[in-house]
PDB file of C-alpha atoms in Angstrom:
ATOM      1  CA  UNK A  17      -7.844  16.876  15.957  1.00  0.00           C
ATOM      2  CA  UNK A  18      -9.809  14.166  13.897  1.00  0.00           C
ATOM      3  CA  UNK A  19      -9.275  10.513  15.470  1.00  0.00           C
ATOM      4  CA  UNK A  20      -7.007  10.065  12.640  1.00  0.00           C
ATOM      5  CA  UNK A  21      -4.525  12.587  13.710  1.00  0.00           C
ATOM      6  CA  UNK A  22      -4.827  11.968  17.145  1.00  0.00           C
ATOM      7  CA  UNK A  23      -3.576   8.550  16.120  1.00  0.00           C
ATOM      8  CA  UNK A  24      -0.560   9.960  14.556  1.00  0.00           C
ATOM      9  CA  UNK A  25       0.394  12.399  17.345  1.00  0.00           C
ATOM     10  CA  UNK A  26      -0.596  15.531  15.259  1.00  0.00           C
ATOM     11  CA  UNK A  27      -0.441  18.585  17.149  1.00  0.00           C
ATOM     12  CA  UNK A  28      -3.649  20.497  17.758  1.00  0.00           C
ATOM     13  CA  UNK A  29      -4.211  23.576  15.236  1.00  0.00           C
ATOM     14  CA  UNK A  30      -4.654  26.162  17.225  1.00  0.00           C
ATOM     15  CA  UNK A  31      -0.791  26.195  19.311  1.00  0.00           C
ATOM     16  CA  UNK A  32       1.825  26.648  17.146  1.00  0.00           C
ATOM     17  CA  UNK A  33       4.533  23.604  16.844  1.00  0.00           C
ATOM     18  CA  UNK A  34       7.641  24.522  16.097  1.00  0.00           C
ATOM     19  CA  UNK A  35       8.688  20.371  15.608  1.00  0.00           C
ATOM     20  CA  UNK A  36       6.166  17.454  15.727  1.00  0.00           C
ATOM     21  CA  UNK A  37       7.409  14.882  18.100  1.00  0.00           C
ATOM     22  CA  UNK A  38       7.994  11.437  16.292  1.00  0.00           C
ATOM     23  CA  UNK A  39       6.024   8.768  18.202  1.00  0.00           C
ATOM     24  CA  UNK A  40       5.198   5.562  17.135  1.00  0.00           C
ATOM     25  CA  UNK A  41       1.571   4.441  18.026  1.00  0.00           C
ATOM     26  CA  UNK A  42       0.158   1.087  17.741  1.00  0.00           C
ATOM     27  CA  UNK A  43      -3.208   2.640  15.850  1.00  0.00           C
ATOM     28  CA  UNK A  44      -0.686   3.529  13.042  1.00  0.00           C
ATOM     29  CA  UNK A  45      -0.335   0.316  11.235  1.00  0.00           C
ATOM     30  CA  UNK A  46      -4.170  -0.140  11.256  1.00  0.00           C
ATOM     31  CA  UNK A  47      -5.187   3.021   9.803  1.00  0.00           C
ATOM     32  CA  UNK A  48      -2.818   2.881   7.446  1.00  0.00           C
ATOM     33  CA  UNK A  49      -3.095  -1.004   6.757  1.00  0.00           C
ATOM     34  CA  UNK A  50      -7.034  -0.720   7.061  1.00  0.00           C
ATOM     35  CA  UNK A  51      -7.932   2.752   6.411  1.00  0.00           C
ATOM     36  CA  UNK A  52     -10.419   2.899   2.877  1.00  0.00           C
ATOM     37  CA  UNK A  53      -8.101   5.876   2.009  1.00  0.00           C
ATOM     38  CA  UNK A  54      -4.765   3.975   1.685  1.00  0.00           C
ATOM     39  CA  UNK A  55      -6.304   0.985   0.601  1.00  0.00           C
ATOM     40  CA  UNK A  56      -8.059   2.736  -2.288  1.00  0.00           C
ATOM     41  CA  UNK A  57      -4.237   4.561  -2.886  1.00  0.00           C
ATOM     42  CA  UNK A  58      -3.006   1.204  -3.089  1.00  0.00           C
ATOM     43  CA  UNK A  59      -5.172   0.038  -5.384  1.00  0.00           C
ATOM     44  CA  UNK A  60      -5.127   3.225  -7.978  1.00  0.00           C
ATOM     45  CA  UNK A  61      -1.343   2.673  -8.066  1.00  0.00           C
ATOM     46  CA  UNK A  62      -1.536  -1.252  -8.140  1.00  0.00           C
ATOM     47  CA  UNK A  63      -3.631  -0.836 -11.321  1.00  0.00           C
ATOM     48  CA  UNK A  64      -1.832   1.764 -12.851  1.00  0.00           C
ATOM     49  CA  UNK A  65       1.473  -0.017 -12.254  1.00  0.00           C
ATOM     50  CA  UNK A  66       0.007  -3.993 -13.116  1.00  0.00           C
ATOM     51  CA  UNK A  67      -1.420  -2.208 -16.875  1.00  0.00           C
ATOM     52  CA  UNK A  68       2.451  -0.685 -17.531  1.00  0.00           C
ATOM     53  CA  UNK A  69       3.743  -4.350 -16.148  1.00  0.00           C
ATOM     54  CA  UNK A  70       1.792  -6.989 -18.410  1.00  0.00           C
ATOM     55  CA  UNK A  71       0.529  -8.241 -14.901  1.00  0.00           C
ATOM     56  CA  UNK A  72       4.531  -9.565 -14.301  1.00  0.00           C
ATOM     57  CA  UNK A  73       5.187  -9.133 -10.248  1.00  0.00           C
ATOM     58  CA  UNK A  74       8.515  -8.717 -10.282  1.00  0.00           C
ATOM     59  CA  UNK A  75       8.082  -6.038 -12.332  1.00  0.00           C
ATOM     60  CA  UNK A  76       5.333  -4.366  -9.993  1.00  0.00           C
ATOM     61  CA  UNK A  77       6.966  -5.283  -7.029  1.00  0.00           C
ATOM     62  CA  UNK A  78      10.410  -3.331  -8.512  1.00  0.00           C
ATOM     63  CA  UNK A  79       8.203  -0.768  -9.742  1.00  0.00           C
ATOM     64  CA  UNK A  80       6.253   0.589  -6.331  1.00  0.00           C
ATOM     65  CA  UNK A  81       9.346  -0.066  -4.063  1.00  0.00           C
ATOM     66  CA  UNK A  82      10.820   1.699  -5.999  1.00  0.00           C
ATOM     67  CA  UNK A  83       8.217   4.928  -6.365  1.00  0.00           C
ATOM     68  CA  UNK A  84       7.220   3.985  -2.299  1.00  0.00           C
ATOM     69  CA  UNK A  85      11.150   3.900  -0.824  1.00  0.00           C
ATOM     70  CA  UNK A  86      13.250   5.733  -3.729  1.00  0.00           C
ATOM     71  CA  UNK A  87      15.641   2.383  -3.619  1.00  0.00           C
ATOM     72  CA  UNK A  88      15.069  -0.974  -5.581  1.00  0.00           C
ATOM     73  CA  UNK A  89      13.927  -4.316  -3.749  1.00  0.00           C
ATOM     74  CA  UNK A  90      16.830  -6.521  -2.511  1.00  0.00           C
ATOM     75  CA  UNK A  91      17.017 -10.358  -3.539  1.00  0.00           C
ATOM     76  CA  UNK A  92      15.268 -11.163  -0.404  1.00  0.00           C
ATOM     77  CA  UNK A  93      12.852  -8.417  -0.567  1.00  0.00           C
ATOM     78  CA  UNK A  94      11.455  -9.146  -4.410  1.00  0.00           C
ATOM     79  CA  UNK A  95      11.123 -12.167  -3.098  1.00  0.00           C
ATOM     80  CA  UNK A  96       8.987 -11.836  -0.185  1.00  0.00           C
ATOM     81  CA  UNK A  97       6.668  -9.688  -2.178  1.00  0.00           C
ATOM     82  CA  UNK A  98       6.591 -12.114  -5.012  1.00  0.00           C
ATOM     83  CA  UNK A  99       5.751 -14.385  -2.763  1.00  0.00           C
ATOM     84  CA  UNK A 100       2.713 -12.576  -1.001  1.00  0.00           C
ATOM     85  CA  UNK A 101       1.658 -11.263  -4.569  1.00  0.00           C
ATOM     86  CA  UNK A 102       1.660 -15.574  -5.164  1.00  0.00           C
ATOM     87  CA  UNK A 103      -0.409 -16.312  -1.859  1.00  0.00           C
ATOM     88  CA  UNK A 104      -2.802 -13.664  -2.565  1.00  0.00           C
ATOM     89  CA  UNK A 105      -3.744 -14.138  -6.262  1.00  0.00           C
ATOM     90  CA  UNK A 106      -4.609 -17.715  -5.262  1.00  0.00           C
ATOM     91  CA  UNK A 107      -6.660 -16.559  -2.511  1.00  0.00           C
ATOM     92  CA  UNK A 108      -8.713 -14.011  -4.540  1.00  0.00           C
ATOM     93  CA  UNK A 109      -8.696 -16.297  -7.948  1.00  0.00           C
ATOM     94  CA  UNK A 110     -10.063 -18.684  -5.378  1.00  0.00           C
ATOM     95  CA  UNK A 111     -12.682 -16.272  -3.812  1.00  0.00           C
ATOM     96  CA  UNK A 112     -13.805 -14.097  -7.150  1.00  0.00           C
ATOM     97  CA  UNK A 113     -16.269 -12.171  -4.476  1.00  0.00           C
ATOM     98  CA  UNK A 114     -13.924 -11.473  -2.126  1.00  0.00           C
ATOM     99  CA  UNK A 115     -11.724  -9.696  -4.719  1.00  0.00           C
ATOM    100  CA  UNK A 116     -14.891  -7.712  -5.774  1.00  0.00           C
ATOM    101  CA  UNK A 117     -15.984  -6.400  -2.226  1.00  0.00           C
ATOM    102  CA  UNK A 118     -12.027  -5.541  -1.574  1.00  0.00           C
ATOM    103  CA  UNK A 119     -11.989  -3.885  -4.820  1.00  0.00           C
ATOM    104  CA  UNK A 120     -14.806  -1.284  -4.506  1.00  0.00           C
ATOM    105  CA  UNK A 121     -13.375   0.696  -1.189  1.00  0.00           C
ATOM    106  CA  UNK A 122     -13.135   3.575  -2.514  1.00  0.00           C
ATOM    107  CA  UNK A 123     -13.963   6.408  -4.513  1.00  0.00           C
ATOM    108  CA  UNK A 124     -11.757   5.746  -7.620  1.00  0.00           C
ATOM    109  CA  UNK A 125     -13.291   4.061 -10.075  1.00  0.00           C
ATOM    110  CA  UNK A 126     -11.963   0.793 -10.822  1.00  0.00           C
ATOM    111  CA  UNK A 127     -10.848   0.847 -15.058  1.00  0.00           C
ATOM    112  CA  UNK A 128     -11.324  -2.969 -15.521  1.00  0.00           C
ATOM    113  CA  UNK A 129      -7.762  -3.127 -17.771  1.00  0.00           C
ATOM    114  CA  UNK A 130      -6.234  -5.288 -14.944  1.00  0.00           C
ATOM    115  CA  UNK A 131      -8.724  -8.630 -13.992  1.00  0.00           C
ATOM    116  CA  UNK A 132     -10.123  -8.274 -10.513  1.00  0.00           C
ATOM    117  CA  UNK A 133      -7.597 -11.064  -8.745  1.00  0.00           C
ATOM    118  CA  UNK A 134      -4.585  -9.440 -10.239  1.00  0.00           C
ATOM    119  CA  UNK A 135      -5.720  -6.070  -9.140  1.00  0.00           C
ATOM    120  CA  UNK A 136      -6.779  -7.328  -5.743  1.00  0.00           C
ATOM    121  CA  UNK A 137      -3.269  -9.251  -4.979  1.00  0.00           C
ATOM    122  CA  UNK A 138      -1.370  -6.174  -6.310  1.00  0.00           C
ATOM    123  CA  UNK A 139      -2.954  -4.062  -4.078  1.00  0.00           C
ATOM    124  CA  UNK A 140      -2.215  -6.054  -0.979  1.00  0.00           C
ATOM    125  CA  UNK A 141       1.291  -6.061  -1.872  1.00  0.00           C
ATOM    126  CA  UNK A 142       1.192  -2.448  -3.101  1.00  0.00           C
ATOM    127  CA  UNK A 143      -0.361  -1.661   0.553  1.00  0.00           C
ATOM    128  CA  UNK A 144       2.191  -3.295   2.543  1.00  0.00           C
ATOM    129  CA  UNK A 145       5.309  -1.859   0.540  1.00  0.00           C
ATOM    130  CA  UNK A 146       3.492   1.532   1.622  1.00  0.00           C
ATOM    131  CA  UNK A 147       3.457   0.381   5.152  1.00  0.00           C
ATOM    132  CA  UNK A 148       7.310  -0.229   5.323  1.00  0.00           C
ATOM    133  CA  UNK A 149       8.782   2.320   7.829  1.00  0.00           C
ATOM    134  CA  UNK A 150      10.488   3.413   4.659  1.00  0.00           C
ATOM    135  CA  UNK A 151       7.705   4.689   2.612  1.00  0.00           C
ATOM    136  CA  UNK A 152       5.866   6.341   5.913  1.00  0.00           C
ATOM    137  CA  UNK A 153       8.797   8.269   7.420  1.00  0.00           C
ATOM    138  CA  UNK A 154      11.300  10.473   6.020  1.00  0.00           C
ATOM    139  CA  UNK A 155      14.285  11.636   8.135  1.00  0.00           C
TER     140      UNK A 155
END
């Protein structure tokens, strides 16, 4: 299997698996935290969400935990994300260029509706709400 796979214990294609085992590898959480694929998911559904939202992270935050776990954000967990949405708009507002670069992984075209450090912060939170256990494994 591609490195990817191997990485998430796929099984090879030509056996036949009757049930996938469910292991937990430490390459996981970098593919999926670092991979160009999620990270250009993340940002197609930060901007879609952030246009619908006015830009308002409490809204986006509600929003994609919602569509990413099926269950609202608690108190503590709108606020966390909140929070990082916070720390990273200042950090990319800061660093225009950095937002840029981060921006164009991808395929997707970027639609310009949402300004770059809005788009840029939403999509770091937008990636780690998909990398909650919740959003990567259904039982």
């Amino acid at each position: 299997p591609a490195p990817v796979m191997v990485a998430f214990d796929a099984p090879k294609r030509d056996v036949c698996t009757v049930q996938r085992a469910e292991v937990a590898s430490p390459l996981q959480p970098l593919i999926t935290l670092n991979g160009p694929q999620f990270v250009e998911a993340s940002r197609v559904l930060a901007e879609e969400l952030l246009s619908r939202v006015d830009g308002t992270p409490e809204l986006l935050v509600n929003e994609a935990f919602y569509r990413l776990t099926s269950r609202h954000p608690d108190p503590d967990e709108l606020s966390l994300m909140t929070d990082l949405y916070d720390v990273q708009l200042a950090e990319f507002s800061a660093r225009p260029e950095e937002a840029d670069a981060f921006l164009s992984i991808g395929h997707a075209p970027v639609s310009g509706q949402v300004p770059a450090d809005q788009l840029a912060a939403g999509t770091i939170v937008v990636n780690a709400l998909m990398n909650l256990h919740e959003s990567l494994s259904h039982r």
